[in-house]
Short mmCIF file of C-alpha atoms and ligand atoms in Angstrom, two decimals:
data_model
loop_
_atom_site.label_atom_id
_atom_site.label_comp_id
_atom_site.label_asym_id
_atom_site.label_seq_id
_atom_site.Cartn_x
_atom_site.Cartn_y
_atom_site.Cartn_z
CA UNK H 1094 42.25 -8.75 21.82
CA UNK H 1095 40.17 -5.88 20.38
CA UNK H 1096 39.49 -8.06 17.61
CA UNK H 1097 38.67 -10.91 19.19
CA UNK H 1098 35.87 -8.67 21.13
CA UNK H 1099 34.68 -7.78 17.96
CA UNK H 1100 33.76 -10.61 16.39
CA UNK H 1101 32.22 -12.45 19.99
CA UNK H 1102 30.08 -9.18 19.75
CA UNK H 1103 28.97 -9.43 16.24
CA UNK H 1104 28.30 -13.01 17.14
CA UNK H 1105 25.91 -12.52 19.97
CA UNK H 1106 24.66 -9.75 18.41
CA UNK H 1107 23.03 -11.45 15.39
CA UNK H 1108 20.85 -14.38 15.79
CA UNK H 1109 20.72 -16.67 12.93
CA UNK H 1110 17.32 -18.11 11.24
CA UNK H 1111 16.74 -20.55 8.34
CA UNK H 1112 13.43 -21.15 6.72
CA UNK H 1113 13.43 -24.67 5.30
CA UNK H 1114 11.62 -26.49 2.88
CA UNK H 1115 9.25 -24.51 1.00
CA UNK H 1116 8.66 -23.10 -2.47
CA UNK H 1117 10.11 -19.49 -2.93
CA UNK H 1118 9.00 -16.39 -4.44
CA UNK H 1119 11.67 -14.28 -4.81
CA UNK H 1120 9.22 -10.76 -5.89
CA UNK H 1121 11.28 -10.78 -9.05
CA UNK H 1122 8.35 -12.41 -10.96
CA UNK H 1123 10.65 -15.84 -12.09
CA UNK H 1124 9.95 -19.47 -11.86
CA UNK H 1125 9.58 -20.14 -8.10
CA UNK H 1126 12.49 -22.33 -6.26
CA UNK H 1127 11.23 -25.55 -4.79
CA UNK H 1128 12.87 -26.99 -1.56
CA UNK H 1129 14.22 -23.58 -0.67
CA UNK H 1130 16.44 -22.63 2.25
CA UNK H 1131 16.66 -18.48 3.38
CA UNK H 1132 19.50 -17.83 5.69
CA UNK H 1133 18.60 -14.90 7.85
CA UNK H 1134 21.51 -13.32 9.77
CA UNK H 1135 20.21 -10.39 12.32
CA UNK H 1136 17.55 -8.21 10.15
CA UNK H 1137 18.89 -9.33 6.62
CA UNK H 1138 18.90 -12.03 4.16
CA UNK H 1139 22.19 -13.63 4.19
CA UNK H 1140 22.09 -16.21 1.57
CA UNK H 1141 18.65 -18.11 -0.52
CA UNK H 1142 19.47 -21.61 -2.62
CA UNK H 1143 18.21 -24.94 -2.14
CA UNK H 1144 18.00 -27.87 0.30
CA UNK H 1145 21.82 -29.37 0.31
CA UNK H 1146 23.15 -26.41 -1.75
CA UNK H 1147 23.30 -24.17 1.02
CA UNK H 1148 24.79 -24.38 4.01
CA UNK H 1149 22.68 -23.82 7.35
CA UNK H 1150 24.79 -22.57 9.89
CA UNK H 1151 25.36 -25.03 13.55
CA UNK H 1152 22.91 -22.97 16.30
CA UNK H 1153 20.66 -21.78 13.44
CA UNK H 1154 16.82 -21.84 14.80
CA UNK H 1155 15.39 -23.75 11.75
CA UNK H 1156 11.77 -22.39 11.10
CA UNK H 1157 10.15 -25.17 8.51
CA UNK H 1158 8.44 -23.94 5.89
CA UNK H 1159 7.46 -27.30 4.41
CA UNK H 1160 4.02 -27.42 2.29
CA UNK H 1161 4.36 -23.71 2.16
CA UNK H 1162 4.90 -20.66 -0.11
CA UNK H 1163 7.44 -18.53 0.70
CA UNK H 1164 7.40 -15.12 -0.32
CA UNK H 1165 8.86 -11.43 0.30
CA UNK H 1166 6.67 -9.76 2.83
CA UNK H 1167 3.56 -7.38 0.69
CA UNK H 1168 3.22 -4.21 0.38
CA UNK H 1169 0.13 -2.30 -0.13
CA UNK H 1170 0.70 1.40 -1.77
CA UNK H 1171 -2.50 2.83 -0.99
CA UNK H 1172 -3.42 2.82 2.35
CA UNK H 1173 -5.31 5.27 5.39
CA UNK H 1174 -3.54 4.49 9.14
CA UNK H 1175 -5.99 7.73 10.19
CA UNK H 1176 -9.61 5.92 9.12
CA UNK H 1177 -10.71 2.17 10.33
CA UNK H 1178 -13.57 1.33 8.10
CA UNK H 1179 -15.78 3.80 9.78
CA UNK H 1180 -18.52 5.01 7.34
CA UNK H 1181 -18.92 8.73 8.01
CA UNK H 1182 -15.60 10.34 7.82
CA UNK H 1183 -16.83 13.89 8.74
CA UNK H 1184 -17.65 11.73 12.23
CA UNK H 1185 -15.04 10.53 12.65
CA UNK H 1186 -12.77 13.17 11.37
CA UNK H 1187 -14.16 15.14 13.96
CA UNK H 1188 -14.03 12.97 16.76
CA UNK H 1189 -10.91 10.44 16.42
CA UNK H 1190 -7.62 13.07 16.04
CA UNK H 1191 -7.11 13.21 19.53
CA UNK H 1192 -6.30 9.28 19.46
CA UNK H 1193 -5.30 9.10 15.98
CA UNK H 1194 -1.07 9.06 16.90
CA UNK H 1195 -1.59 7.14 19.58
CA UNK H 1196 -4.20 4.45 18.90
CA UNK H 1197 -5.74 4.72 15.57
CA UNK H 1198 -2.55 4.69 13.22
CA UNK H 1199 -0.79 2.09 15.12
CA UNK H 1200 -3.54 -0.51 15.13
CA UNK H 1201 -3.94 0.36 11.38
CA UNK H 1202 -0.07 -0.74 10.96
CA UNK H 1203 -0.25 -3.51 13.50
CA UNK H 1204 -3.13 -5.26 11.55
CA UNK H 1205 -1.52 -4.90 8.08
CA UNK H 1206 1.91 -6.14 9.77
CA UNK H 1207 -0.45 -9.51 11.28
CA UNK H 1208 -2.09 -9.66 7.08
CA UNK H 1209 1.30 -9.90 6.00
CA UNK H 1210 1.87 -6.28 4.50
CA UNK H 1211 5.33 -5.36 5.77
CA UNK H 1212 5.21 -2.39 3.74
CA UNK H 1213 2.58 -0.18 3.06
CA UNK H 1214 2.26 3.67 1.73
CA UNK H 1215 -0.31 6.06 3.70
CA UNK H 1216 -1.76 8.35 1.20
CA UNK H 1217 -3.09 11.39 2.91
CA UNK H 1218 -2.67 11.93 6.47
CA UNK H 1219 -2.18 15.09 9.13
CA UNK H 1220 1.69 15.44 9.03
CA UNK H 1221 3.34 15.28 12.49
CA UNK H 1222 0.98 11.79 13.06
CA UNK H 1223 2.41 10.12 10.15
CA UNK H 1224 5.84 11.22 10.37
CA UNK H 1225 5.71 9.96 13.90
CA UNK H 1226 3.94 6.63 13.74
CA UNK H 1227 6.31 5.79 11.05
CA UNK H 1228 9.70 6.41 12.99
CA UNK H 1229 8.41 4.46 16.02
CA UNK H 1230 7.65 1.54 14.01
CA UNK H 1231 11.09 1.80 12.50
CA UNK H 1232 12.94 2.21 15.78
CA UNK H 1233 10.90 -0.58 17.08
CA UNK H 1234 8.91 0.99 19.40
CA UNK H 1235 5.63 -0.58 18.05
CA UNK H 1236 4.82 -3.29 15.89
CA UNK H 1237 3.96 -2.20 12.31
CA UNK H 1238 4.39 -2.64 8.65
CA UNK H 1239 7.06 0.17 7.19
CA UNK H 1240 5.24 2.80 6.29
CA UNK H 1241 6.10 5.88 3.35
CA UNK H 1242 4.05 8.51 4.43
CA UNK H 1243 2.92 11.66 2.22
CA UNK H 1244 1.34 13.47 4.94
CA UNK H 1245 -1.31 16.00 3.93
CA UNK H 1246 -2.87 15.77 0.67
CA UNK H 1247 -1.85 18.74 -1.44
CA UNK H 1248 -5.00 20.49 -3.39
CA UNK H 1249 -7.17 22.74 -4.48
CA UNK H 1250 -9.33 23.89 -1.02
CA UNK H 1251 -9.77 21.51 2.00
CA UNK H 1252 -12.90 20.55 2.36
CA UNK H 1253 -14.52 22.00 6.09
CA UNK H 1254 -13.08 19.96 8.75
CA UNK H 1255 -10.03 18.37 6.89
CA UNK H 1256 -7.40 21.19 7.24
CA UNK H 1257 -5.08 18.89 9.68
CA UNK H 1258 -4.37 16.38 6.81
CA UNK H 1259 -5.72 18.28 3.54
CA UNK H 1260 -3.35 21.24 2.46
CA UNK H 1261 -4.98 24.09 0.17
CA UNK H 1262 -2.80 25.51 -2.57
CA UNK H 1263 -2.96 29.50 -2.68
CA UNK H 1264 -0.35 30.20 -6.29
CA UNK H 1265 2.58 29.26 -7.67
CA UNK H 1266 4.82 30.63 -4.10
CA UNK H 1267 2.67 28.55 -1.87
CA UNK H 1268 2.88 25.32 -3.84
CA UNK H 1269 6.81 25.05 -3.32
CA UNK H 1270 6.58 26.35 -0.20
CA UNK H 1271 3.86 23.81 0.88
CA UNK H 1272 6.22 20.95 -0.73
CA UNK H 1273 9.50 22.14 0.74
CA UNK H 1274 7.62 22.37 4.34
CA UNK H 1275 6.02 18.59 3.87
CA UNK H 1276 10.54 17.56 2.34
CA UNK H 1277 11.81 19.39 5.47
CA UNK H 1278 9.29 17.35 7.79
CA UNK H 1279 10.66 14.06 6.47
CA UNK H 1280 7.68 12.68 4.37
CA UNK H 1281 8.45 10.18 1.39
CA UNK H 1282 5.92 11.11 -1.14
CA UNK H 1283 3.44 13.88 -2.38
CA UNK H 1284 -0.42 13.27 -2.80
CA UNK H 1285 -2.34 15.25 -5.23
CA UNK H 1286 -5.76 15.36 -5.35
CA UNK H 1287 -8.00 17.33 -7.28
CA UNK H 1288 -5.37 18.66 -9.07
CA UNK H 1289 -8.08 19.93 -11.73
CA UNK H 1290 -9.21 22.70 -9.86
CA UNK H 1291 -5.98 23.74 -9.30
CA UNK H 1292 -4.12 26.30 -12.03
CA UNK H 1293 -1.56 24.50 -14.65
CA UNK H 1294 1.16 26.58 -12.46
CA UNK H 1295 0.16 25.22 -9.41
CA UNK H 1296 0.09 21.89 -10.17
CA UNK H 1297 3.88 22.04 -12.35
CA UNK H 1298 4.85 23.87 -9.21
CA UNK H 1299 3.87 21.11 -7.14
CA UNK H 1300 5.54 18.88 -9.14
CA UNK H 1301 8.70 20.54 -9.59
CA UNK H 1302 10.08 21.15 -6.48
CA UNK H 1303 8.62 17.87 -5.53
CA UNK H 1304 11.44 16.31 -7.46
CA UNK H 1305 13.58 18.91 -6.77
CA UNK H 1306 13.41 17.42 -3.52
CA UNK H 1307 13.51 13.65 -4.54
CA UNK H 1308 10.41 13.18 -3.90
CA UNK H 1309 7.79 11.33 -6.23
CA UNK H 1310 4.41 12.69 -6.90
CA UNK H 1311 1.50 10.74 -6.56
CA UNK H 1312 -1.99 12.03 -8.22
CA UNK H 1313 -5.65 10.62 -7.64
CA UNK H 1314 -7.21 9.98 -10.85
CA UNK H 1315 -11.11 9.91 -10.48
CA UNK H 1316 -11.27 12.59 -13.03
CA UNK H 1317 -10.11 12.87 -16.76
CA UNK H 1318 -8.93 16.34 -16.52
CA UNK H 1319 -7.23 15.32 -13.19
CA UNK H 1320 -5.24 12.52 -15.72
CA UNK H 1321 -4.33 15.19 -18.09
CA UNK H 1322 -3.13 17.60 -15.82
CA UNK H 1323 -0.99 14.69 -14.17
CA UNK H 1324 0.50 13.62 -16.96
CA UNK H 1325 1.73 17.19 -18.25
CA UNK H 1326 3.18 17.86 -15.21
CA UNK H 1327 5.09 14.71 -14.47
CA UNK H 1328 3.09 12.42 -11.89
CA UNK H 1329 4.99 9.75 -11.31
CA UNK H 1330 1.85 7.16 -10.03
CA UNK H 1331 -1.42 7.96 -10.64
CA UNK H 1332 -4.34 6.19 -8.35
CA UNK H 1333 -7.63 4.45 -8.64
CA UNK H 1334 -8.66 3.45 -11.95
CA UNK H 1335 -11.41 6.33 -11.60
CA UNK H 1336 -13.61 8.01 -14.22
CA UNK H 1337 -16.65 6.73 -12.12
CA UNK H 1338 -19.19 4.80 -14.24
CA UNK H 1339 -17.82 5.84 -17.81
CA UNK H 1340 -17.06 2.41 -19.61
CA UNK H 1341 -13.11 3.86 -20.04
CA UNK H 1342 -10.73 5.90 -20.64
CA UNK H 1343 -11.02 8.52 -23.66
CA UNK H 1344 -8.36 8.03 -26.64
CA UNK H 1345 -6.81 11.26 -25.56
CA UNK H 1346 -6.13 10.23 -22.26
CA UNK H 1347 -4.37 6.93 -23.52
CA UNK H 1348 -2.49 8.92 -26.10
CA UNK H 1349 -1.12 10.81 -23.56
CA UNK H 1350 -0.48 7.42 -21.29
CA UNK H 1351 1.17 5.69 -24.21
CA UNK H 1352 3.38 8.73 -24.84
CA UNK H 1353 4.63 8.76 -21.56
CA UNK H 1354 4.81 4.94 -21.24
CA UNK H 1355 7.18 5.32 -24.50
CA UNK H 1356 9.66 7.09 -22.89
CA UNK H 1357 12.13 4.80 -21.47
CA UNK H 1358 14.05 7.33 -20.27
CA UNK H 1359 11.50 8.61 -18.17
CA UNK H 1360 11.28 5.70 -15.88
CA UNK H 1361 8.35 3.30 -15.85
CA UNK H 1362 4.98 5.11 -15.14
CA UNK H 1363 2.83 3.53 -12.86
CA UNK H 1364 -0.59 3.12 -12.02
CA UNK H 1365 -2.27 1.73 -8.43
CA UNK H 1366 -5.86 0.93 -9.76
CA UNK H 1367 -7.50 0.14 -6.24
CA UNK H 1368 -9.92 -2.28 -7.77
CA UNK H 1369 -11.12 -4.73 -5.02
CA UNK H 1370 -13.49 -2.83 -2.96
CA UNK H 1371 -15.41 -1.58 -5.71
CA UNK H 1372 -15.58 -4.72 -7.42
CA UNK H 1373 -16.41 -6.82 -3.89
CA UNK H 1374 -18.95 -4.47 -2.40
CA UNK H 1375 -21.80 -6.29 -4.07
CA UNK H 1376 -20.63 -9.50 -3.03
CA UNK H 1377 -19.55 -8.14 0.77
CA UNK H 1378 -22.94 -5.88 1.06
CA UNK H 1379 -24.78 -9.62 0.49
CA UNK H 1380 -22.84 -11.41 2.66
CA UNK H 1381 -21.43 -9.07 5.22
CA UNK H 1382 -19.72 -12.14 7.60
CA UNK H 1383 -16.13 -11.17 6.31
CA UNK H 1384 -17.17 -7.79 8.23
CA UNK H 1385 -17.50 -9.56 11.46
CA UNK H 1386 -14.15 -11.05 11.45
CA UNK H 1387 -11.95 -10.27 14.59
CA UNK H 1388 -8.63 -9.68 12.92
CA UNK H 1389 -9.52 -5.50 12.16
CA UNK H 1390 -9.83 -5.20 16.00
CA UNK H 1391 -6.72 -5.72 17.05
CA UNK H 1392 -5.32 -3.14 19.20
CA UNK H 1393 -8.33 -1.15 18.85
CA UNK H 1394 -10.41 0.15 22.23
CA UNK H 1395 -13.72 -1.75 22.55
CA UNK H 1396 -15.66 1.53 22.32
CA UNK H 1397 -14.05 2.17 18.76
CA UNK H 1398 -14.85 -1.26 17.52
CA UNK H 1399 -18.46 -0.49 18.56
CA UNK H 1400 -18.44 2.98 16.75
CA UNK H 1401 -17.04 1.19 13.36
CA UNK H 1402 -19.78 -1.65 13.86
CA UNK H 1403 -22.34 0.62 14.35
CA UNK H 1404 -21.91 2.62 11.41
CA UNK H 1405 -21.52 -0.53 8.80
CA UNK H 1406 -24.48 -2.17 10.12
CA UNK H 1407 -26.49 -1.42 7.20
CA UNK H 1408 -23.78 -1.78 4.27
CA UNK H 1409 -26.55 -1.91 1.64
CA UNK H 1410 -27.39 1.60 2.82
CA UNK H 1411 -24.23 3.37 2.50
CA UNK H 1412 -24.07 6.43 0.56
CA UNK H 1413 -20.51 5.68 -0.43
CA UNK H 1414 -21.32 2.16 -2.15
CA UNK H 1415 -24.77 3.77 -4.46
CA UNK H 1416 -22.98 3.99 -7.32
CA UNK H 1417 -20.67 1.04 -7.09
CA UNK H 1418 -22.71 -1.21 -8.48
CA UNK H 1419 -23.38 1.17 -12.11
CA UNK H 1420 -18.80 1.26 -11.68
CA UNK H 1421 -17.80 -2.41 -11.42
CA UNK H 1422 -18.82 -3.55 -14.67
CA UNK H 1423 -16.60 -0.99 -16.10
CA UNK H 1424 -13.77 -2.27 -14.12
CA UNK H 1425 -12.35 -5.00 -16.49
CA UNK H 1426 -11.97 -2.80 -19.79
CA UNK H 1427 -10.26 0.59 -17.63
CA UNK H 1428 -8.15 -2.56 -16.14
CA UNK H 1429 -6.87 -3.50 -19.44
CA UNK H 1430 -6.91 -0.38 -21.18
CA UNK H 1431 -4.15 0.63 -18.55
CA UNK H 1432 -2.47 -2.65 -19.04
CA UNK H 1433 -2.61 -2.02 -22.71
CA UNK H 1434 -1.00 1.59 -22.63
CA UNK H 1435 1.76 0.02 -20.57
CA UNK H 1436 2.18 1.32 -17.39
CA UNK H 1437 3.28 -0.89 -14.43
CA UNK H 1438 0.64 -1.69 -12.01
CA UNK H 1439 0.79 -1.59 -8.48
CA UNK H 1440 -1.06 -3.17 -5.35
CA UNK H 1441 -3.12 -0.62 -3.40
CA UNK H 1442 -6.17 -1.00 -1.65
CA UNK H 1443 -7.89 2.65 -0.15
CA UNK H 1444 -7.52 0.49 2.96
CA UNK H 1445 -9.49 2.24 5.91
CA UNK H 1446 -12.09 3.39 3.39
CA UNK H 1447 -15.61 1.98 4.89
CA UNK H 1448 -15.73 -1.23 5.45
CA UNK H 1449 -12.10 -1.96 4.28
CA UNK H 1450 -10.14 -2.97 6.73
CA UNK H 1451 -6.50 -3.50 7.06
CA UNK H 1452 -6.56 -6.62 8.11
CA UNK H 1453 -7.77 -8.01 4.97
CA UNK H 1454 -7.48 -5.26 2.11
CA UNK H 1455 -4.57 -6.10 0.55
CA UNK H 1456 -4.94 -10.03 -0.16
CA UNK H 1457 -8.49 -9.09 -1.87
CA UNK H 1458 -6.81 -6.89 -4.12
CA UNK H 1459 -4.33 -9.78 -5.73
CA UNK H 1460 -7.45 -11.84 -5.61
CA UNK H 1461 -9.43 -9.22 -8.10
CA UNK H 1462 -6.07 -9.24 -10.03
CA UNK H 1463 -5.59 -12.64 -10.80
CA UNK H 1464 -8.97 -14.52 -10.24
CA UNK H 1465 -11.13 -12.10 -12.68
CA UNK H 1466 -8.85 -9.72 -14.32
CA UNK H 1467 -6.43 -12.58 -15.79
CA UNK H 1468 -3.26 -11.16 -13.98
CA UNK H 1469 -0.63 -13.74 -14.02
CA UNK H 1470 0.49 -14.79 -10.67
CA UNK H 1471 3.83 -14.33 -9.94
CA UNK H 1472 3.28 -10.64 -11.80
CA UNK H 1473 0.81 -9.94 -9.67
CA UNK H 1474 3.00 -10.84 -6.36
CA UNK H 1475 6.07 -8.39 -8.28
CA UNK H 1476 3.77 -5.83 -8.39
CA UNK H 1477 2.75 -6.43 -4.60
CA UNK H 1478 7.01 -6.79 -3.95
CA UNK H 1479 9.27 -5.74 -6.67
CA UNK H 1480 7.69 -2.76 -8.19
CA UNK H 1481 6.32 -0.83 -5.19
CA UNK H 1482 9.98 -0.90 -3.72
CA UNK H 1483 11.51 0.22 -6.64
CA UNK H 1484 9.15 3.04 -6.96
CA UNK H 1485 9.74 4.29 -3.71
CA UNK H 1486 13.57 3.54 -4.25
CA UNK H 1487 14.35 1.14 -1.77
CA UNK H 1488 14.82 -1.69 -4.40
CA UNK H 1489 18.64 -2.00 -3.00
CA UNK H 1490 17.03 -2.74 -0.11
CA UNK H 1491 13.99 -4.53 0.40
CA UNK H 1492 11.26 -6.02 -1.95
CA UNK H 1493 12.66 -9.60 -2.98
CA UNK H 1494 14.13 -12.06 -1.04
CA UNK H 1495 17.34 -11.98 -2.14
CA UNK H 1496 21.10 -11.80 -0.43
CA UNK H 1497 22.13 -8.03 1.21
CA UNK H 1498 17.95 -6.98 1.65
CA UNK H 1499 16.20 -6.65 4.99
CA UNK H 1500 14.36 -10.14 5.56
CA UNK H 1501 10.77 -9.24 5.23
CA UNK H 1502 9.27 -12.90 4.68
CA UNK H 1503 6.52 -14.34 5.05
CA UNK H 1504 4.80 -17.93 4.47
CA UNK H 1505 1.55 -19.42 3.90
CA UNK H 1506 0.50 -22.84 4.14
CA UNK H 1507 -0.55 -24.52 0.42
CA UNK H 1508 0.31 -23.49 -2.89
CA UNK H 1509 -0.63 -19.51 -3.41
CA UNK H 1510 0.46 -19.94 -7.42
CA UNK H 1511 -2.57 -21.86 -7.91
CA UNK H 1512 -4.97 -20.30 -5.14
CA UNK H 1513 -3.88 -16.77 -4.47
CA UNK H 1514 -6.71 -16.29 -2.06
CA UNK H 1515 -4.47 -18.23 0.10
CA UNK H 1516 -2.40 -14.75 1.24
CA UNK H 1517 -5.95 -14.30 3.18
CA UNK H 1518 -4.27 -16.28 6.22
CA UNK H 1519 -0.74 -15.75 6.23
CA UNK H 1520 1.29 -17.95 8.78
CA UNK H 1521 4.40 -16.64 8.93
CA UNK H 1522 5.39 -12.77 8.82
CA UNK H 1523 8.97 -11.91 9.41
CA UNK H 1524 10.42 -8.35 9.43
CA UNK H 1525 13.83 -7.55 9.65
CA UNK H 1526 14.51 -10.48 10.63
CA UNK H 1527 12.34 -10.49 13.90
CA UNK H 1528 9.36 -13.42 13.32
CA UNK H 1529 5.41 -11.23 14.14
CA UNK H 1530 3.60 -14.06 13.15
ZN1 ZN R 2830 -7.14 6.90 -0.82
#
């Protein structure tokens, strides 16, 4: 009797959902698998084959994904749920806290879930905001892509105004106590930033007890000496491709990369180079419609939209964006230097930065990657899938659509192998089974 309970339970419990008919990318970067069929049982992937290989179960719904690419869900690894595209961040820092947990970070998460990012890693945010915008998306309270949260950046000095989500580092004590506090609070990463104004100690503190705790470290790289003081200490992922106009990196640094990239032992070491909005600004600045699209409003209060408009109005003006233009022609060669040295590249966007907004960060960034820096597709969809949950070690569980992992899915209409700037209007987003989109 108990049994039979059981198993009527388990049967309710778990609606069934096949997606069938369209050409599959599994996030493993192999040959895509035409005429596919995904068998989704509750929040996870149950089986993936072909049309008359697989059997769909009687009562499945049957979603068609005919014409379409099918692909594991994106994630982006460098994102900001705290900033909207606003321009002057010592604004809006000041004004927007008060809403940030329960407006600001939740559209942010909503509008990457809607672009098709059903993961995404916030890089620098005030800790008790992240940590909770992140469980209520996972217990389903709010719509959202799955976020890994570092909290607080970890550095040198906040700058005036920043404290709530910018941690100073005051010795060698304070650094592991600062990283156990951020462990004990839950967080799934570290952020360094200007890790070259911190002392050597401080910074193999930081590190240390960071994966004493099991936690990776991830270090901004705008500056050389913040490179070399990464890579003695252990960063795991380093961010931006940096070094401001210089045409690329000096032969010490990639030494130092090529030594580290040598050491299989070590683990991969990889590298999120943020590339598109430096190298679209000049394009975006001259034709600003793309800034006028609805999609980065959703779930945002009309007065904030107006606030964000406001301040973009003038992109060509923006004190941010001077240099940009001096910085994108040395894009390509610090792009393929780091290719070169070997580390594994990953999709990340600054999303939330002005005039990037979540809505339609992440797509631009595989765009960059494969329409001007050669990036082959399917490697640049691994390193949008695969390689992001590997590095934060959910690989076992999410990342490719495969049998046993959570069914983050989604689908766009035409063939995204040949035109990647398809993923710009993604028609289908599943997560965990349950269809957003
Ligand atoms: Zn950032």
């Amino acid at each position: 009797m108990t049994c039979w309970i059981l198993v009527f339970a388990s049967q309710i419990q778990a609606q069934v959902t096949a997606l069938v008919g369209g050409t599959l990318i599994d996030g493993y970067g192999s040959q895509p698998l035409r005429n596919s069929v995904i068998i989704i049982e509750g929040e996870k992937i149950k089986a993936v084959g072909r049309i008359g290989e697989i059997e769909i179960p009687t009562g499945a719904k049957i979603i068609s994904t005919e014409g379409m690419t099918v692909l594991p869900g994106l994630w982006d690894m460098h994102v900001h749920l705290m900033i909207n595209g606003h321009s002057d961040y010592a604004y809006w820092d000041k004004k927007y806290p008060p809403l940030f947990q329960s407006v600001i970070m939740p559209a942010s998460a909503h509008q990457l879930l809607m672009a098709g990012v059903t993961s995404a890693r916030d890089l620098g945010g005030p800790l008790k905001e992240s940590i909770a915008v992140r469980d209520a998306i996972n217990r389903g309270d709010i719509p959202g892509a799955t976020m890994y949260v570092s909290g607080p950046f970890l550095q040198h000095r906040p700058y005036p105004g920043t404290e709530d989500f910018r941690w100073g580092i005051y010795g060698e004590k304070d650094a592991r106590e600062k990283v156990q506090k951020l462990a004990k609070a839950g967080v799934d990463c570290i952020k360094l930033i200007d890790q070259d104004e911190m002392t050597k100690e401080e910074v193999f503190a930081i590190v240390d007890e960071a994966h004493k705790n099991k936690l990776k470290v991830v270090g901004h790289s705008h500056r050389p000496n913040e490179i070399r003081i990464g890579l003695k200490a252990g960063v795991d992922n380093f961010e931006h491709t940096g070094l401001s106009s210089a045409p690329g990196y000096p032969q010490d640094i990639l030494d130092s990369i090529q030594e580290r990239t040598a050491k299989m032992s070590l683990g991969p070491l990889f590298w999120t180079p943020t590339i598109e909005g430096l190298y679209n600004y000049e394009e975006l600045r001259d034709n600003p419609e793309r800034l006028d699209d609805p999609s980065w409003h959703l779930d945002l209060p009309d007065s904030v939209i107006k606030d964000i408009k406001h301040s973009i109005q003038h992109p060509e003006s923006l004190s941010y964006f001077q240099l940009t233009p001096i910085r994108k022609p040395t894009l390509v060669n610090k792009f393929k230097q780091l290719q070169k040295a070997g580390v594994v590249m990953m999709i990340g966007t600054d999303s939330g930065i002005p005039m990037k907004f979540h809505s339609m960060s992440t797509w631009n960034e595989l765009d960059v990657w494969v329409r001007v820096m050669g990036v082959d597709p399917l490697q640049a969809i691994k390193s949008a899938t695969y390689w992001p949950a590997f590095f934060m070690g959910v690989d076992k569980k999410v990342g490719t659509i495969s049998p046993g992992k959570d069914a983050d899915i989604i689908a766009v209409r035409g063939d995204v192998i040949k035109y990647i700037d398809l993923l710009q209007s993604v028609d289908i987003v599943v997560k965990k089974g349950k269809q957003y989109k």
